[in-house]
PDB file of C-alpha atoms in Angstrom:
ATOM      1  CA  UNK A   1     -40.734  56.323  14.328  1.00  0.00           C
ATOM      2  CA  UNK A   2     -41.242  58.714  11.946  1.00  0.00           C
ATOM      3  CA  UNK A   3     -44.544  60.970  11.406  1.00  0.00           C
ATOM      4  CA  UNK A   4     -44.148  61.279   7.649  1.00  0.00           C
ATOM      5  CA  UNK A   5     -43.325  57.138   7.709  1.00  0.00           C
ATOM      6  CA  UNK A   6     -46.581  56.832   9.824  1.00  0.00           C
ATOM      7  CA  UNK A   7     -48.390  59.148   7.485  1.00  0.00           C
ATOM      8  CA  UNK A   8     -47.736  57.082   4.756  1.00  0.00           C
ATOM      9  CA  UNK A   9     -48.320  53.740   6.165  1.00  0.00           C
ATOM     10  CA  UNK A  10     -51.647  54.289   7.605  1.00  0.00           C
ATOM     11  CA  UNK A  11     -53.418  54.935   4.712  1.00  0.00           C
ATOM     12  CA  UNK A  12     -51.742  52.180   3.112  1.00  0.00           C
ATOM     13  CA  UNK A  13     -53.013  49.744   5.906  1.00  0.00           C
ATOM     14  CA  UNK A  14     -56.333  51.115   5.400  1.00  0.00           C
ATOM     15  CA  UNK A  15     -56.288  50.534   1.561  1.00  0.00           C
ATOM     16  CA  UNK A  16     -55.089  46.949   2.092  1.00  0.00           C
ATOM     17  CA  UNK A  17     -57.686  46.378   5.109  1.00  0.00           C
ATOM     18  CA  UNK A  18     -60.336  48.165   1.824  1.00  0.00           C
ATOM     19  CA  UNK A  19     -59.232  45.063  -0.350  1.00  0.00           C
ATOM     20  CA  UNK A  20     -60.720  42.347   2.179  1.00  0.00           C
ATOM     21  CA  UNK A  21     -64.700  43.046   1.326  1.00  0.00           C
ATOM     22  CA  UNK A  22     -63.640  43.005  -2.558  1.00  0.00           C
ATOM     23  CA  UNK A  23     -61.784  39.764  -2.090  1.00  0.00           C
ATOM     24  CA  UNK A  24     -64.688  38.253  -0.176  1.00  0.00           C
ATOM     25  CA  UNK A  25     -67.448  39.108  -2.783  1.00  0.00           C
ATOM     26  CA  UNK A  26     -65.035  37.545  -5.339  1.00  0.00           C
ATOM     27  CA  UNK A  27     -65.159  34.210  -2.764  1.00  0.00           C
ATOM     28  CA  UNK A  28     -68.787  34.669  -2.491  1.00  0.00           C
ATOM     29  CA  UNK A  29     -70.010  35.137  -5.746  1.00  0.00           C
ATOM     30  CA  UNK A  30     -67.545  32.162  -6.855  1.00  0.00           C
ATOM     31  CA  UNK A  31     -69.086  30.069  -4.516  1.00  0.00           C
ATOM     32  CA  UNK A  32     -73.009  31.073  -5.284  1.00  0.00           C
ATOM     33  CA  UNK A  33     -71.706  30.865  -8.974  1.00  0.00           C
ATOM     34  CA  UNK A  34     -68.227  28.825  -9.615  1.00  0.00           C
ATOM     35  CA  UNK A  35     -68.803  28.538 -13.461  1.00  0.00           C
ATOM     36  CA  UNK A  36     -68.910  32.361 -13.547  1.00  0.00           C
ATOM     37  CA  UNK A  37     -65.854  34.106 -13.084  1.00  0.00           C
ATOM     38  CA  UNK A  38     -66.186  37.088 -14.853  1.00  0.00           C
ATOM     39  CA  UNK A  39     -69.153  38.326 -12.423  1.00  0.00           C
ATOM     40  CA  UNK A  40     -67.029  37.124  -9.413  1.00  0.00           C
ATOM     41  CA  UNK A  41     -64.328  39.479 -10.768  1.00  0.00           C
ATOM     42  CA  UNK A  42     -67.030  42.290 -11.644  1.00  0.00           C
ATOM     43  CA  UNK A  43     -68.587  42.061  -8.055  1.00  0.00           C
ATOM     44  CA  UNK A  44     -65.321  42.345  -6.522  1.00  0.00           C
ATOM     45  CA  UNK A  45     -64.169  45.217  -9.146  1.00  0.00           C
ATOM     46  CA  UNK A  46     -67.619  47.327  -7.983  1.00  0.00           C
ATOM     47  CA  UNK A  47     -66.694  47.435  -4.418  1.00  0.00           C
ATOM     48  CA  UNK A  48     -62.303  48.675  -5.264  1.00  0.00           C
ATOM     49  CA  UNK A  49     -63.547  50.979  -7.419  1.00  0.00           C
ATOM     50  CA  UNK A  50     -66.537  52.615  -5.477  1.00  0.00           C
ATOM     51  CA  UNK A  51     -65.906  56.506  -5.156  1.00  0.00           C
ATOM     52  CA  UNK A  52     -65.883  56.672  -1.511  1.00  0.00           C
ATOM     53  CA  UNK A  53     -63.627  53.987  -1.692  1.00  0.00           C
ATOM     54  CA  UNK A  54     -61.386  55.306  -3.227  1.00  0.00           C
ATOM     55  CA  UNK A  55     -61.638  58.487  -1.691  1.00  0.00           C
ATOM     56  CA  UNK A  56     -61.584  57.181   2.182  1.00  0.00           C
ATOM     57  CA  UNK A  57     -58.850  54.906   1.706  1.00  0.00           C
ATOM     58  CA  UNK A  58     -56.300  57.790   0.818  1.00  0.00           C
ATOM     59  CA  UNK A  59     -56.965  59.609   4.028  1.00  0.00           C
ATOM     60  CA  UNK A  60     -56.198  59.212   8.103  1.00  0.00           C
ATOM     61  CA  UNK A  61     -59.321  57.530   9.140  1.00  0.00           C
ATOM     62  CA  UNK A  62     -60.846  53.808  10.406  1.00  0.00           C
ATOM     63  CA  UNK A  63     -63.382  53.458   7.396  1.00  0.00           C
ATOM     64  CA  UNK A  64     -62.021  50.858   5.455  1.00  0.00           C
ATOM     65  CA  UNK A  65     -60.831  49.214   8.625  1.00  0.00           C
ATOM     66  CA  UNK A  66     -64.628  49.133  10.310  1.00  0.00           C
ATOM     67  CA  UNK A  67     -65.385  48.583   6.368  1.00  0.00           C
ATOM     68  CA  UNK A  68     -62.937  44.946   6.523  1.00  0.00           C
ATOM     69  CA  UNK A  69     -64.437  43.912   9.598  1.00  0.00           C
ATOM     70  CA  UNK A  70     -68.009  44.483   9.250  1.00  0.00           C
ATOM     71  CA  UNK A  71     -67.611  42.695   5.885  1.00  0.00           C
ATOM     72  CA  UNK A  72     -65.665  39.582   7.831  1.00  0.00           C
ATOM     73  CA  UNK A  73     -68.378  39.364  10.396  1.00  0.00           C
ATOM     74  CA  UNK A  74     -71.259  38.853   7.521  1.00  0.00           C
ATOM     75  CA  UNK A  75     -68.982  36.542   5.753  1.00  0.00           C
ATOM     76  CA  UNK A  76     -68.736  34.354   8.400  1.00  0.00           C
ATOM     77  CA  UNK A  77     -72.396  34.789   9.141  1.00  0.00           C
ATOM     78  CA  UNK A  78     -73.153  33.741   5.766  1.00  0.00           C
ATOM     79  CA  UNK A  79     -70.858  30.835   6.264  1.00  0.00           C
ATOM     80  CA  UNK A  80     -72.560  29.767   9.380  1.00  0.00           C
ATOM     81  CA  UNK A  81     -76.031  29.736   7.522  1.00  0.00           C
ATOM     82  CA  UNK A  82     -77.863  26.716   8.720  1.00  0.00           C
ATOM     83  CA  UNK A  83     -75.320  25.841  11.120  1.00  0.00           C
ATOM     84  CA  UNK A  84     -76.703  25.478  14.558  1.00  0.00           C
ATOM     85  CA  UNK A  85     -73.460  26.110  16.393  1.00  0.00           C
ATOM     86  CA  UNK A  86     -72.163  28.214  18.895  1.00  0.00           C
ATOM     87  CA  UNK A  87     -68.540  28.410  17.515  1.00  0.00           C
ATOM     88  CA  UNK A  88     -70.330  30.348  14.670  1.00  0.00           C
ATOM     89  CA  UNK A  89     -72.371  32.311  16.435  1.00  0.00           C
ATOM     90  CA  UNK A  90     -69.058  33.154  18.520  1.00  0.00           C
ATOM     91  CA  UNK A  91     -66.852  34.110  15.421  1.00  0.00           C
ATOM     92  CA  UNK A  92     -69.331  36.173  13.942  1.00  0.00           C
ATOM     93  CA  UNK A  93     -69.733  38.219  17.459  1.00  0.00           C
ATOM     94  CA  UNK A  94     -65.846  38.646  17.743  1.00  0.00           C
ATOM     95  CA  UNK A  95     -65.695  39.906  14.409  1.00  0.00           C
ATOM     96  CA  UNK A  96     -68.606  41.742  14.688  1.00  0.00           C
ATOM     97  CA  UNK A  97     -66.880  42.977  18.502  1.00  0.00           C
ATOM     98  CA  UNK A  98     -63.636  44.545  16.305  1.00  0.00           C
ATOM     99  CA  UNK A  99     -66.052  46.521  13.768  1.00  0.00           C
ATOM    100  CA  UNK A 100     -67.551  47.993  17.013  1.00  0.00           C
ATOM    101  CA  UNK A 101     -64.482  48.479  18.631  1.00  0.00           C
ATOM    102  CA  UNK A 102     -63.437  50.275  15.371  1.00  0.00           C
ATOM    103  CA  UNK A 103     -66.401  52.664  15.133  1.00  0.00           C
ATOM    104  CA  UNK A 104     -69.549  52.443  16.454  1.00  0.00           C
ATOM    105  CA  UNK A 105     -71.305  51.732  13.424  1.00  0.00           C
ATOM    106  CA  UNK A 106     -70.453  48.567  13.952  1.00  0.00           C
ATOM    107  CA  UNK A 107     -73.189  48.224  16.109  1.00  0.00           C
ATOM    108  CA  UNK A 108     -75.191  47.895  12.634  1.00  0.00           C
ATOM    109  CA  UNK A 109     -73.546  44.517  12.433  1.00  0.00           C
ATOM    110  CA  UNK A 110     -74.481  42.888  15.457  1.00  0.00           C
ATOM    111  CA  UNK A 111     -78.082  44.332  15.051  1.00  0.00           C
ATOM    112  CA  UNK A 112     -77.937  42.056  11.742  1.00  0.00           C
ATOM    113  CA  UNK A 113     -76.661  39.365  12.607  1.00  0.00           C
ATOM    114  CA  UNK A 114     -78.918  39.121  16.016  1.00  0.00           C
ATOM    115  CA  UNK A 115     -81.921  39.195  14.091  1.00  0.00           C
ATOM    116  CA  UNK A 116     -81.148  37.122  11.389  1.00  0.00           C
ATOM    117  CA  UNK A 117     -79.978  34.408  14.039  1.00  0.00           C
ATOM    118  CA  UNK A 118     -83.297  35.239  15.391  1.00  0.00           C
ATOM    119  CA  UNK A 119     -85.516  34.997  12.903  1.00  0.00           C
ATOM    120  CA  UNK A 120     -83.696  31.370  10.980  1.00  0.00           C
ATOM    121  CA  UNK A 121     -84.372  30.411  14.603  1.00  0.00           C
ATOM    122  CA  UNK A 122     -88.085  31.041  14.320  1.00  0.00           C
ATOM    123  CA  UNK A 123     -88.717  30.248  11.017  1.00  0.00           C
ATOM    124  CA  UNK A 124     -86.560  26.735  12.089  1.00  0.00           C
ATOM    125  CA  UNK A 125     -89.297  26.589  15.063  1.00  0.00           C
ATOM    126  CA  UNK A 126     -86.103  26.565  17.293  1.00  0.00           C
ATOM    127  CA  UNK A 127     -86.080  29.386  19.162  1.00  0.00           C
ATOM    128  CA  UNK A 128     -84.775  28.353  22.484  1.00  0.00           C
ATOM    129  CA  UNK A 129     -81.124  27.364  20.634  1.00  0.00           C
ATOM    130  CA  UNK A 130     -81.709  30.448  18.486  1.00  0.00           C
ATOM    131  CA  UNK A 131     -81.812  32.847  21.322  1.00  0.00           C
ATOM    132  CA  UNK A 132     -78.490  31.033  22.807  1.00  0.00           C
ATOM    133  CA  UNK A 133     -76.605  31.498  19.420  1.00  0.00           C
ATOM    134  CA  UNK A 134     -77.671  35.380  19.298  1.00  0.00           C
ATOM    135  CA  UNK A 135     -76.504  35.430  23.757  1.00  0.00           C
ATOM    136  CA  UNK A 136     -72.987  34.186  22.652  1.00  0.00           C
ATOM    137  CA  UNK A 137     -72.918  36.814  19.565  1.00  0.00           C
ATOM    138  CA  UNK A 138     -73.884  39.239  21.678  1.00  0.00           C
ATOM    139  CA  UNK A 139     -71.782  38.398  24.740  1.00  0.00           C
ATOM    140  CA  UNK A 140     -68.766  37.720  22.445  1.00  0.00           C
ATOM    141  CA  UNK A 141     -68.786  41.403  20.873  1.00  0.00           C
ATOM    142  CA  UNK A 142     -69.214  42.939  24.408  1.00  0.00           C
ATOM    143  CA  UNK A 143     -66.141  41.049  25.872  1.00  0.00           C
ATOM    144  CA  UNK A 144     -63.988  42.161  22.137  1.00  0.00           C
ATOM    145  CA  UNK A 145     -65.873  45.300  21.642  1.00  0.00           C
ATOM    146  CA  UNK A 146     -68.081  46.975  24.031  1.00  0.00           C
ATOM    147  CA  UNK A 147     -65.509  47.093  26.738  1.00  0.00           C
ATOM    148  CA  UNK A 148     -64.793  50.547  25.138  1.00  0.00           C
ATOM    149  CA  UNK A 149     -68.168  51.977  25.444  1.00  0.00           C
ATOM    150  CA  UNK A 150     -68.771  50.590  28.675  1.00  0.00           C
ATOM    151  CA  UNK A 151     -65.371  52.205  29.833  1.00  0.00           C
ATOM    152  CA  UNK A 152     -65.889  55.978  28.325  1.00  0.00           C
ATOM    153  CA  UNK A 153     -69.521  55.215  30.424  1.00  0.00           C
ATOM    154  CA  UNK A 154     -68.191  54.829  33.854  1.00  0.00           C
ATOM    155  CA  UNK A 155     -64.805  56.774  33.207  1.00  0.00           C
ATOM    156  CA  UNK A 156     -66.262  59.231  31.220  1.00  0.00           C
ATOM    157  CA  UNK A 157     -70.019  59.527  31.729  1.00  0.00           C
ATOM    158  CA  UNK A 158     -71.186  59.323  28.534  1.00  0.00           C
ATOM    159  CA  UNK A 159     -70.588  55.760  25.902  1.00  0.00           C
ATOM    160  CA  UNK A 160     -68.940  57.903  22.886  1.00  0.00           C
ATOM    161  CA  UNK A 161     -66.621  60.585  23.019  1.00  0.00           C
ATOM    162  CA  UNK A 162     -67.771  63.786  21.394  1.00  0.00           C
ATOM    163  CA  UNK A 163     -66.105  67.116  21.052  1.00  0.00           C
ATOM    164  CA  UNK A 164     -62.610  66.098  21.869  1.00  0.00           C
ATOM    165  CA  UNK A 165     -60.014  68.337  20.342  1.00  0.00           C
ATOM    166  CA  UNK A 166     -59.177  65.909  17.410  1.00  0.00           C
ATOM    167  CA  UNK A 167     -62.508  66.225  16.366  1.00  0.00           C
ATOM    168  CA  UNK A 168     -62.092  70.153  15.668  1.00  0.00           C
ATOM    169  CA  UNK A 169     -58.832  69.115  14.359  1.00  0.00           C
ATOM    170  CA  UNK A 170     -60.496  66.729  11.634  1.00  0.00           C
ATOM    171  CA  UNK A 171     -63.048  69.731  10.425  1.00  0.00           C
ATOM    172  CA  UNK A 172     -59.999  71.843  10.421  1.00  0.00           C
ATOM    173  CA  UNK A 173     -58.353  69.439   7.755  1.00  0.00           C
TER     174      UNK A 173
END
């Protein structure tokens, strides 16, 4: 209940949410490379120690939250690799649907992902199930994450807020 408590325990959240993309390199890398643990640890020591890491996790912002789930969306993308399912397709949209619903640049995501459903699916000559896989992705971030946009749209007039008061307030800071 207390500002100073919820001061301090933001950017706390956000540091811990900035320790999921180093944690999945270290998975990755150990599973590209098992034998090698040293570059597993290296891969995952780049991204913690990263000077805008460090700097953005200190403050009041979403960064290393957008940061986590943008990261868990290509994880599970590169998990899905060669899998033909939808239930893949779906997890990487709803993960991909909270990095949008965190900041917009999470839009980058789901651009990805789309096309590289896409183009396995040409490449694969299997475009009809392709273009399904990339309908769910989409569809799945809209329901978790564009509901936002599509709200300040109709409510609003306009899909992202710009020049709200906390906005001055952040340039004051």
């Amino acid at each position: 209940e207390s500002p100073l408590l919820t001061q301090a325990a933001i950017p706390l959240l956000g540091s811990a949410a900035g320790l999921v993309p180093a944690g999945l390199a270290y998975t990755f890398v150990r599973r590209i490379d098992p034998e090698d643990t040293r570059r597993a640890v290296l891969a995952a020591g780049l991204l913690c120690f990263l000077p805008v890491h460090i700097y953005m996790s200190a403050m009041l912002n979403e960064e290393m939250l957008a940061s986590m789930w943008v990261s868990l969306a290509l994880f599970a993308l590169l998990r899905a690799h060669g899998r033909s399912d939808l239930a893949s397709a779906a997890l990487v949209g709803g993960l991909g649907g909270l990095a949008l619903l965190t900041k917009l640049s999470g839009s980058l995501v789901l651009l990805a992902s789309a096309a590289v459903l896409a183009i396995d699916g040409l490449r694969r000559r299997e475009i009809g199930p392709a273009l399904g896989r990339v309908a769910v992705l989409l569809t799945v971030a809209g329901i978790v994450g564009g509901w936002f946009y599509l709200h300040n749209l109709v409510q609003y007039g306009y899909l992202y807020p710009h020049g709200l008061s906390v906005h001055a307030l952040m340039f004051d800071m």
